[in-house]
Amino acid sequence: ELPQYLTAASTYYLLSYHLPQALQEFTTRHPDTRLNLRAGIWPEVTRLVEKGEADLGLVSYAEDAPRSPHLDYEPLVHVPIS
C-alpha cells in the first residue's frame, strides 16, 4: 500500500520530457496518494533523497558514475547514447 503523500525528485529534463506520461498514469492508478514533485540537477536530487526530503529520486547516470553509499539504486531503463 502506498502512503497518502509521496515526494519524488527528478531532474528538470526527465520531468519535462520522459516522465509526464508515467506520472499521469501513476496519479490515475493511485488517486489516494498525493504526489509531490521536486526538480533539480542530479546532485540535488540525490541530496533530497539522502536527507529524507524526497521518498525517491529519478535521475539518469552512467553505470560507472560514483554513487552515494547511503542509497539503493535500481535501473529502470537503458538508453544507449550513439
GROMACS .gro file of C-alpha atoms in nm:
model
   82
    1GLU     CA    1   0.000   0.000   0.000
    2LEU     CA    2   0.126   0.345  -0.089
    3PRO     CA    3   0.149   0.632   0.157
    4GLN     CA    4  -0.100   0.917   0.145
    5TYR     CA    5   0.181   1.156   0.047
    6LEU     CA    6   0.476   1.066  -0.175
    7THR     CA    7   0.756   1.302  -0.273
    8ALA     CA    8   0.953   1.220  -0.587
    9ALA     CA    9   1.255   1.419  -0.702
   10SER     CA   10   1.399   1.420  -1.051
   11THR     CA   11   1.591   1.632  -1.295
   12TYR     CA   12   1.422   1.908  -1.490
   13TYR     CA   13   1.494   1.722  -1.814
   14LEU     CA   14   1.338   1.392  -1.706
   15LEU     CA   15   1.035   1.566  -1.557
   16SER     CA   16   0.983   1.764  -1.876
   17TYR     CA   17   1.048   1.505  -2.144
   18HIS     CA   18   1.041   1.150  -2.012
   19LEU     CA   19   0.817   1.131  -1.705
   20PRO     CA   20   0.490   1.318  -1.782
   21GLN     CA   21   0.303   1.013  -1.912
   22ALA     CA   22   0.427   0.786  -1.634
   23LEU     CA   23   0.332   1.046  -1.372
   24GLN     CA   24  -0.016   1.083  -1.523
   25GLU     CA   25  -0.063   0.706  -1.517
   26PHE     CA   26   0.056   0.692  -1.156
   27THR     CA   27  -0.190   0.957  -1.041
   28THR     CA   28  -0.472   0.786  -1.230
   29ARG     CA   29  -0.395   0.446  -1.077
   30HIS     CA   30  -0.335   0.580  -0.726
   31PRO     CA   31  -0.583   0.864  -0.670
   32ASP     CA   32  -0.550   0.839  -0.290
   33THR     CA   33  -0.178   0.917  -0.300
   34ARG     CA   34  -0.085   1.282  -0.331
   35LEU     CA   35   0.230   1.311  -0.541
   36ASN     CA   36   0.465   1.600  -0.467
   37LEU     CA   37   0.735   1.659  -0.731
   38ARG     CA   38   1.071   1.823  -0.668
   39ALA     CA   39   1.307   1.920  -0.951
   40GLY     CA   40   1.679   1.986  -0.953
   41ILE     CA   41   2.008   1.881  -1.103
   42TRP     CA   42   2.108   1.523  -1.023
   43PRO     CA   43   2.331   1.604  -0.721
   44GLU     CA   44   2.040   1.796  -0.567
   45VAL     CA   45   1.804   1.505  -0.633
   46THR     CA   46   2.047   1.269  -0.460
   47ARG     CA   47   2.077   1.503  -0.160
   48LEU     CA   48   1.698   1.535  -0.128
   49VAL     CA   49   1.666   1.157  -0.102
   50GLU     CA   50   1.963   1.123   0.135
   51LYS     CA   51   1.816   1.389   0.367
   52GLY     CA   52   1.471   1.227   0.362
   53GLU     CA   53   1.315   1.526   0.186
   54ALA     CA   54   1.215   1.301  -0.105
   55ASP     CA   55   1.093   0.942  -0.088
   56LEU     CA   56   1.252   0.852  -0.420
   57GLY     CA   57   1.470   1.008  -0.684
   58LEU     CA   58   1.478   0.955  -1.058
   59VAL     CA   59   1.799   1.054  -1.234
   60SER     CA   60   2.000   0.946  -1.534
   61TYR     CA   61   2.357   0.838  -1.471
   62ALA     CA   62   2.634   0.635  -1.628
   63GLU     CA   63   2.676   0.284  -1.493
   64ASP     CA   64   3.030   0.365  -1.380
   65ALA     CA   65   2.939   0.701  -1.223
   66PRO     CA   66   3.004   0.743  -0.850
   67ARG     CA   67   2.704   0.667  -0.633
   68SER     CA   68   2.605   0.753  -0.281
   69PRO     CA   69   2.679   0.469  -0.038
   70HIS     CA   70   2.364   0.570   0.154
   71LEU     CA   71   2.117   0.500  -0.127
   72ASP     CA   72   1.992   0.197  -0.318
   73TYR     CA   73   1.994   0.226  -0.697
   74GLU     CA   74   1.759   0.045  -0.932
   75PRO     CA   75   1.794   0.078  -1.310
   76LEU     CA   76   1.463   0.150  -1.481
   77VAL     CA   77   1.563   0.184  -1.845
   78HIS     CA   78   1.880   0.170  -2.050
   79VAL     CA   79   1.912   0.434  -2.319
   80PRO     CA   80   2.215   0.388  -2.541
   81ILE     CA   81   2.384   0.707  -2.649
   82SER     CA   82   2.502   0.699  -3.007
   0.00000   0.00000   0.00000
